[in-house]
mmCIF file of C-alpha atoms in Angstrom:
data_model
loop_
_atom_site.group_PDB
_atom_site.id
_atom_site.type_symbol
_atom_site.label_atom_id
_atom_site.label_comp_id
_atom_site.label_asym_id
_atom_site.label_seq_id
_atom_site.Cartn_x
_atom_site.Cartn_y
_atom_site.Cartn_z
ATOM 1 C CA MET F 1 26.020 2.626 18.799
ATOM 2 C CA LYS F 2 25.173 1.419 22.333
ATOM 3 C CA GLN F 3 22.444 4.021 22.681
ATOM 4 C CA ARG F 4 21.040 2.998 19.274
ATOM 5 C CA VAL F 5 20.913 -0.709 20.170
ATOM 6 C CA ILE F 6 19.292 -0.004 23.558
ATOM 7 C CA SER F 7 16.634 2.225 21.928
ATOM 8 C CA ALA F 8 15.988 -0.412 19.269
ATOM 9 C CA LEU F 9 15.517 -3.124 21.918
ATOM 10 C CA ILE F 10 13.097 -1.002 23.959
ATOM 11 C CA ILE F 11 11.007 0.046 20.921
ATOM 12 C CA SER F 12 10.923 -3.513 19.641
ATOM 13 C CA ALA F 13 9.763 -4.849 23.014
ATOM 14 C CA ILE F 14 6.940 -2.237 23.217
ATOM 15 C CA ALA F 15 5.898 -2.983 19.591
ATOM 16 C CA ILE F 16 5.876 -6.763 20.150
ATOM 17 C CA VAL F 17 3.698 -6.438 23.293
ATOM 18 C CA ALA F 18 1.228 -4.185 21.517
ATOM 19 C CA ILE F 19 1.036 -6.475 18.504
ATOM 20 C CA ILE F 20 0.454 -9.579 20.674
ATOM 21 C CA LEU F 21 -2.153 -7.955 22.847
ATOM 22 C CA GLY F 22 -3.964 -6.218 19.955
ATOM 23 C CA GLY F 23 -7.324 -4.623 20.755
ATOM 24 C CA ILE F 24 -7.447 -1.287 22.566
ATOM 25 C CA VAL F 25 -3.748 -1.445 23.547
ATOM 26 C CA PHE F 26 -2.727 -1.640 19.917
ATOM 27 C CA ASP F 27 -5.287 0.968 18.867
ATOM 28 C CA ILE F 28 -3.991 3.471 21.450
ATOM 29 C CA ALA F 29 -0.409 2.850 20.396
ATOM 30 C CA ILE F 30 -1.267 3.587 16.793
ATOM 31 C CA LEU F 31 -3.245 6.712 17.834
ATOM 32 C CA LEU F 32 -0.211 8.005 19.734
ATOM 33 C CA MET F 33 2.137 7.216 16.816
ATOM 34 C CA ALA F 34 -0.218 9.101 14.447
ATOM 35 C CA THR F 35 -0.305 12.162 16.715
ATOM 36 C CA ILE F 36 3.455 12.236 17.189
ATOM 37 C CA GLY F 37 4.134 11.454 13.526
ATOM 38 C CA LEU F 38 1.816 14.204 12.329
ATOM 39 C CA TYR F 39 3.529 16.703 14.622
ATOM 40 C CA GLU F 40 6.897 15.644 13.246
ATOM 41 C CA PHE F 41 5.650 15.950 9.649
ATOM 42 C CA TYR F 42 4.332 19.441 10.119
ATOM 43 C CA GLY F 43 7.493 20.400 12.032
ATOM 44 C CA ALA F 44 9.624 19.306 9.091
ATOM 45 C CA PHE F 45 7.788 21.698 6.678
ATOM 46 C CA ALA F 46 7.805 24.479 9.253
ATOM 47 C CA LYS F 47 11.601 24.332 9.306
ATOM 48 C CA LYS F 48 11.509 24.852 5.577
ATOM 49 C CA GLY F 49 9.576 28.080 6.150
ATOM 50 C CA HIS F 50 6.098 26.862 5.419
ATOM 51 C CA SER F 51 3.126 27.136 7.794
ATOM 52 C CA PRO F 52 1.028 23.974 7.933
ATOM 53 C CA ILE F 53 -2.150 24.742 9.822
ATOM 54 C CA ARG F 54 -1.455 22.336 12.713
ATOM 55 C CA ILE F 55 -4.726 22.802 14.546
ATOM 56 C CA PHE F 56 -6.513 21.241 11.619
ATOM 57 C CA GLY F 57 -4.283 18.176 11.979
ATOM 58 C CA LEU F 58 -6.434 17.324 14.981
ATOM 59 C CA VAL F 59 -9.248 16.549 12.544
ATOM 60 C CA TYR F 60 -7.282 13.630 11.123
ATOM 61 C CA ILE F 61 -6.444 12.360 14.563
ATOM 62 C CA GLY F 62 -10.129 12.723 15.487
ATOM 63 C CA LEU F 63 -11.226 10.753 12.423
ATOM 64 C CA LEU F 64 -8.788 7.938 13.453
ATOM 65 C CA ALA F 65 -10.280 7.968 16.968
ATOM 66 C CA LEU F 66 -13.762 7.777 15.462
ATOM 67 C CA MET F 67 -12.717 4.849 13.270
ATOM 68 C CA ILE F 68 -11.490 3.037 16.344
ATOM 69 C CA PHE F 69 -14.483 3.927 18.539
ATOM 70 C CA LEU F 70 -17.061 2.994 15.865
ATOM 71 C CA ASP F 71 -15.065 -0.080 14.835
ATOM 72 C CA SER F 72 -15.161 0.957 11.168
ATOM 73 C CA LYS F 73 -13.191 -1.053 8.669
ATOM 74 C CA SER F 74 -11.885 1.943 6.823
ATOM 75 C CA TYR F 75 -10.491 5.363 7.765
ATOM 76 C CA LEU F 76 -11.875 6.741 4.537
ATOM 77 C CA SER F 77 -15.409 5.458 5.213
ATOM 78 C CA ILE F 78 -16.332 5.795 8.920
ATOM 79 C CA ILE F 79 -19.811 4.278 9.272
ATOM 80 C CA LEU F 80 -22.178 5.317 12.008
ATOM 81 C CA GLU F 81 -25.333 3.297 12.561
ATOM 82 C CA THR F 82 -28.214 5.248 14.075
ATOM 83 C CA LYS F 83 -30.886 3.828 16.339
ATOM 84 C CA SER F 84 -33.276 3.780 13.378
ATOM 85 C CA ASN F 85 -30.788 1.454 11.481
ATOM 86 C CA VAL F 86 -29.742 4.271 9.119
ATOM 87 C CA THR F 87 -26.035 4.218 8.162
ATOM 88 C CA ILE F 88 -24.126 7.460 7.797
ATOM 89 C CA ASP F 89 -20.606 7.749 6.388
ATOM 90 C CA LEU F 90 -19.024 10.438 8.479
ATOM 91 C CA PHE F 91 -15.827 10.867 6.575
ATOM 92 C CA PRO F 92 -17.040 12.810 3.528
ATOM 93 C CA PRO F 93 -18.955 15.623 5.398
ATOM 94 C CA ILE F 94 -16.156 15.937 8.003
ATOM 95 C CA PHE F 95 -13.486 16.145 5.396
ATOM 96 C CA ILE F 96 -15.334 18.599 3.123
ATOM 97 C CA LEU F 97 -16.096 20.913 6.060
ATOM 98 C CA HIS F 98 -12.465 20.648 7.198
ATOM 99 C CA PHE F 99 -11.319 21.474 3.622
ATOM 100 C CA LEU F 100 -13.577 24.524 3.381
ATOM 101 C CA LEU F 101 -12.379 25.799 6.731
ATOM 102 C CA LEU F 102 -8.779 25.361 5.587
ATOM 103 C CA LEU F 103 -9.465 27.423 2.478
ATOM 104 C CA SER F 104 -11.079 30.081 4.586
ATOM 105 C CA PHE F 105 -7.762 30.521 6.336
ATOM 106 C CA VAL F 106 -6.199 31.360 2.961
ATOM 107 C CA VAL F 107 -8.872 33.969 2.472
ATOM 108 C CA PHE F 108 -9.039 35.638 5.870
ATOM 109 C CA LYS F 109 -5.375 35.075 6.940
ATOM 110 C CA PHE F 110 -3.849 35.420 3.492
ATOM 111 C CA GLU F 111 -0.783 37.243 4.900
ATOM 112 C CA LYS F 112 0.115 34.207 7.018
ATOM 113 C CA TYR F 113 -1.119 31.162 5.086
ATOM 114 C CA THR F 114 -0.833 30.127 1.468
ATOM 115 C CA PRO F 115 -2.532 27.409 -0.649
ATOM 116 C CA PHE F 116 0.710 25.427 -0.304
ATOM 117 C CA ASP F 117 0.205 25.413 3.502
ATOM 118 C CA VAL F 118 -3.268 23.989 2.987
ATOM 119 C CA ALA F 119 -1.800 21.312 0.723
ATOM 120 C CA VAL F 120 0.855 20.402 3.268
ATOM 121 C CA THR F 121 -1.774 20.200 6.038
ATOM 122 C CA ILE F 122 -3.877 17.732 3.983
ATOM 123 C CA PHE F 123 -0.812 15.849 2.732
ATOM 124 C CA GLY F 124 0.317 15.215 6.298
ATOM 125 C CA GLY F 125 -3.120 13.967 7.327
ATOM 126 C CA PHE F 126 -3.126 11.337 4.553
ATOM 127 C CA TYR F 127 0.565 10.492 4.564
ATOM 128 C CA VAL F 128 0.714 9.921 8.302
ATOM 129 C CA VAL F 129 -2.721 9.270 9.725
ATOM 130 C CA ALA F 130 -4.648 7.641 6.844
ATOM 131 C CA LEU F 131 -1.788 5.222 6.064
ATOM 132 C CA LEU F 132 -1.291 4.425 9.773
ATOM 133 C CA SER F 133 -4.967 3.458 10.015
ATOM 134 C CA TYR F 134 -4.130 0.366 7.947
ATOM 135 C CA PHE F 135 -1.998 -0.885 10.817
ATOM 136 C CA ILE F 136 -5.300 -1.277 12.778
ATOM 137 C CA ASN F 137 -7.146 -2.793 9.789
ATOM 138 C CA LEU F 138 -4.397 -5.408 9.328
ATOM 139 C CA ARG F 139 -4.097 -6.311 13.051
ATOM 140 C CA ASN F 140 -7.913 -6.653 13.303
ATOM 141 C CA LEU F 141 -7.999 -9.404 10.684
ATOM 142 C CA SER F 142 -8.424 -13.061 11.653
ATOM 143 C CA GLY F 143 -4.947 -14.179 12.439
ATOM 144 C CA GLY F 144 -3.950 -10.533 12.478
ATOM 145 C CA MET F 145 -1.048 -11.036 14.818
ATOM 146 C CA TYR F 146 0.711 -13.267 12.254
ATOM 147 C CA LEU F 147 -0.403 -11.284 9.248
ATOM 148 C CA PHE F 148 0.849 -8.039 10.802
ATOM 149 C CA ILE F 149 4.295 -9.556 11.424
ATOM 150 C CA ILE F 150 4.708 -10.425 7.728
ATOM 151 C CA PRO F 151 5.172 -6.839 6.418
ATOM 152 C CA LEU F 152 7.339 -5.956 9.482
ATOM 153 C CA VAL F 153 9.712 -8.901 8.881
ATOM 154 C CA GLY F 154 9.745 -8.284 5.106
ATOM 155 C CA ALA F 155 10.638 -4.548 5.593
ATOM 156 C CA ILE F 156 13.352 -5.414 8.082
ATOM 157 C CA ALA F 157 14.758 -8.050 5.764
ATOM 158 C CA THR F 158 14.648 -5.558 2.874
ATOM 159 C CA ASP F 159 16.614 -2.993 4.878
ATOM 160 C CA THR F 160 19.117 -5.506 6.291
ATOM 161 C CA PHE F 161 19.881 -7.194 2.984
ATOM 162 C CA ALA F 162 20.037 -3.852 1.188
ATOM 163 C CA LEU F 163 22.627 -2.624 3.740
ATOM 164 C CA PHE F 164 24.762 -5.792 3.358
ATOM 165 C CA ALA F 165 24.563 -5.911 -0.445
ATOM 166 C CA GLY F 166 25.251 -2.208 -0.714
ATOM 167 C CA LYS F 167 28.364 -2.417 1.401
ATOM 168 C CA GLN F 168 29.697 -5.487 -0.402
ATOM 169 C CA PHE F 169 28.763 -4.847 -3.973
ATOM 170 C CA GLY F 170 27.392 -1.311 -4.163
ATOM 171 C CA LYS F 171 28.992 0.958 -6.742
ATOM 172 C CA LYS F 172 26.306 2.509 -8.829
ATOM 173 C CA LYS F 173 24.082 4.896 -6.883
ATOM 174 C CA LEU F 174 20.323 4.326 -6.997
ATOM 175 C CA ILE F 175 18.896 7.826 -6.723
ATOM 176 C CA PRO F 176 21.675 9.992 -5.299
ATOM 177 C CA ALA F 177 19.634 13.175 -5.420
ATOM 178 C CA VAL F 178 17.238 11.635 -2.864
ATOM 179 C CA SER F 179 19.463 9.264 -0.853
ATOM 180 C CA PRO F 180 23.215 9.370 -1.702
ATOM 181 C CA ASN F 181 24.061 6.206 0.251
ATOM 182 C CA LYS F 182 21.612 3.832 -1.497
ATOM 183 C CA THR F 183 22.915 1.744 -4.415
ATOM 184 C CA VAL F 184 21.451 -0.389 -7.192
ATOM 185 C CA ALA F 185 23.132 -3.465 -5.710
ATOM 186 C CA GLY F 186 21.583 -2.651 -2.287
ATOM 187 C CA SER F 187 18.197 -2.272 -3.795
ATOM 188 C CA ILE F 188 18.426 -5.625 -5.588
ATOM 189 C CA GLY F 189 19.759 -7.217 -2.386
ATOM 190 C CA GLY F 190 16.932 -5.859 -0.325
ATOM 191 C CA PHE F 191 14.306 -7.110 -2.850
ATOM 192 C CA CYS F 192 15.812 -10.597 -2.939
ATOM 193 C CA GLY F 193 16.254 -10.664 0.811
ATOM 194 C CA SER F 194 12.615 -9.923 1.476
ATOM 195 C CA ILE F 195 11.578 -12.818 -0.786
ATOM 196 C CA ILE F 196 14.028 -15.219 0.852
ATOM 197 C CA ILE F 197 13.208 -14.384 4.404
ATOM 198 C CA LEU F 198 9.389 -14.415 3.898
ATOM 199 C CA THR F 199 9.527 -17.687 2.033
ATOM 200 C CA ILE F 200 11.413 -19.236 4.930
ATOM 201 C CA GLY F 201 9.058 -17.563 7.419
ATOM 202 C CA GLY F 202 6.070 -18.863 5.511
ATOM 203 C CA MET F 203 7.422 -22.353 5.619
ATOM 204 C CA VAL F 204 7.808 -22.078 9.370
ATOM 205 C CA LEU F 205 4.372 -20.727 9.898
ATOM 206 C CA VAL F 206 2.598 -23.207 7.668
ATOM 207 C CA PHE F 207 4.549 -26.405 8.326
ATOM 208 C CA GLY F 208 4.936 -25.538 11.983
ATOM 209 C CA GLY F 209 1.187 -25.217 12.265
ATOM 210 C CA PHE F 210 1.362 -21.604 13.655
ATOM 211 C CA TYR F 211 -0.715 -20.059 10.877
ATOM 212 C CA THR F 212 -2.132 -22.140 8.080
ATOM 213 C CA ASP F 213 -4.851 -19.939 6.649
ATOM 214 C CA MET F 214 -2.647 -18.545 3.909
ATOM 215 C CA PRO F 215 -1.209 -20.856 1.265
ATOM 216 C CA ILE F 216 2.538 -20.885 1.276
ATOM 217 C CA TYR F 217 2.882 -19.551 -2.321
ATOM 218 C CA HIS F 218 1.649 -16.110 -1.120
ATOM 219 C CA TYR F 219 4.774 -15.579 1.000
ATOM 220 C CA PRO F 220 7.348 -15.180 -1.800
ATOM 221 C CA ILE F 221 4.835 -12.961 -3.693
ATOM 222 C CA LEU F 222 4.371 -10.797 -0.641
ATOM 223 C CA GLY F 223 8.154 -10.822 -0.252
ATOM 224 C CA ALA F 224 8.581 -9.368 -3.708
ATOM 225 C CA ILE F 225 5.830 -6.760 -3.086
ATOM 226 C CA ILE F 226 7.271 -5.726 0.223
ATOM 227 C CA GLY F 227 10.792 -5.693 -1.202
ATOM 228 C CA ILE F 228 9.618 -2.906 -3.567
ATOM 229 C CA THR F 229 7.153 -0.914 -1.377
ATOM 230 C CA ALA F 230 9.463 -0.849 1.661
ATOM 231 C CA GLN F 231 12.173 0.815 -0.456
ATOM 232 C CA ILE F 232 9.656 3.247 -2.027
ATOM 233 C CA GLY F 233 8.459 4.187 1.448
ATOM 234 C CA ASP F 234 12.013 4.784 2.651
ATOM 235 C CA LEU F 235 12.880 6.849 -0.378
ATOM 236 C CA ALA F 236 9.673 8.842 -0.156
ATOM 237 C CA ALA F 237 10.526 9.857 3.450
ATOM 238 C CA SER F 238 14.051 10.647 2.333
ATOM 239 C CA SER F 239 12.786 12.971 -0.406
ATOM 240 C CA ILE F 240 10.616 14.843 2.129
ATOM 241 C CA LYS F 241 13.605 15.185 4.477
ATOM 242 C CA ARG F 242 15.829 16.267 1.615
ATOM 243 C CA TYR F 243 13.302 18.955 0.562
ATOM 244 C CA THR F 244 12.799 20.291 4.037
ATOM 245 C CA GLY F 245 16.524 20.154 4.796
ATOM 246 C CA ILE F 246 16.370 17.923 7.872
ATOM 247 C CA LYS F 247 18.333 14.754 8.766
ATOM 248 C CA ASP F 248 15.627 13.198 10.967
ATOM 249 C CA PHE F 249 11.938 13.938 11.475
ATOM 250 C CA GLY F 250 12.484 14.042 15.271
ATOM 251 C CA LYS F 251 14.580 13.092 18.269
ATOM 252 C CA LEU F 252 12.084 10.996 20.222
ATOM 253 C CA ILE F 253 14.023 7.759 19.799
ATOM 254 C CA PRO F 254 17.742 8.247 20.764
ATOM 255 C CA GLY F 255 19.984 7.118 17.909
ATOM 256 C CA HIS F 256 17.051 6.579 15.567
ATOM 257 C CA GLY F 257 15.305 9.885 15.101
ATOM 258 C CA GLY F 258 11.572 10.364 15.276
ATOM 259 C CA ILE F 259 8.514 8.115 14.832
ATOM 260 C CA LEU F 260 8.332 8.691 11.065
ATOM 261 C CA ASP F 261 12.014 7.769 10.690
ATOM 262 C CA ARG F 262 11.233 4.306 12.116
ATOM 263 C CA ILE F 263 8.013 3.597 10.248
ATOM 264 C CA ASP F 264 8.592 5.193 6.828
ATOM 265 C CA SER F 265 8.749 1.839 5.065
ATOM 266 C CA TYR F 266 5.940 0.309 7.092
ATOM 267 C CA ILE F 267 3.355 2.950 6.272
ATOM 268 C CA PHE F 268 3.788 2.031 2.574
ATOM 269 C CA THR F 269 4.019 -1.773 2.903
ATOM 270 C CA ILE F 270 1.159 -2.406 5.414
ATOM 271 C CA PRO F 271 -1.629 -0.822 3.295
ATOM 272 C CA VAL F 272 -0.413 -2.678 0.227
ATOM 273 C CA VAL F 273 -0.273 -5.968 2.153
ATOM 274 C CA TYR F 274 -3.772 -5.322 3.533
ATOM 275 C CA TYR F 275 -5.252 -4.876 0.079
ATOM 276 C CA TYR F 276 -3.364 -7.906 -1.229
ATOM 277 C CA LEU F 277 -5.030 -9.939 1.514
ATOM 278 C CA LEU F 278 -8.355 -8.296 0.677
ATOM 279 C CA LEU F 279 -7.962 -9.313 -2.925
ATOM 280 C CA PHE F 280 -7.448 -12.978 -2.102
ATOM 281 C CA GLY F 281 -9.884 -13.150 0.818
ATOM 282 C CA ILE F 282 -7.211 -13.896 3.427
ATOM 283 C CA GLY F 283 -7.750 -13.041 7.120
ATOM 284 C CA GLY F 284 -11.524 -12.858 6.851
ATOM 285 C CA VAL F 285 -11.549 -9.816 4.499
#
């Protein structure tokens, strides 16, 4: 327990500094997380006996680096402006070429790689890297430091209230085949906890004058959205671990597992929050 607490404090301190500083510090932190997370993801399926083509995972990391370098607003549409003012979307040609090369491995190295290995390679790129790219999109918004904290706090509240409600009232299992410890009561508690905490947090931000660009009624709505997506993200990661037969994605963080074990709920909630803000024109999007 002591090791787990110390690790949590260190990771939290690093995350807070990166979020506050933003810019290149935050971008590099996400790039490192994506690289480690993708390695963990491929490693999980390798333990199951599959052979994700790891070298092609570098393409996804490279696309993220391009997105950062070119200051593009989307990982899925990386815009390059030429000197003659012609704009080129780099993502489609790079991805198609990458896909064709992956398929060639199935043809010329058919004894080693299967179509499933190609699917896992692509799945990892989108599940880890593409979703993590929204961390950068969200932080780059106007008021991004505050907006980024919202899904973090909501996900933490969901997890904390779910744990408490599950221990106190949990009897009926939620999805035992995926996560045997999660209960219906815990799920409801986590959903309600996210709404409560974000509503209170919104009141503090708005009435305290810290961040006033988002009307207060958005906070309970986001609380409800995060209360659902955070749990789906957690369960999705659990289903992958259950399929591959592992307890944790890695051992990088003592007492906590790997990078993916720590961000499984965030990589679902942050893209959804970003598009919610986009829909209502919050944060300059």
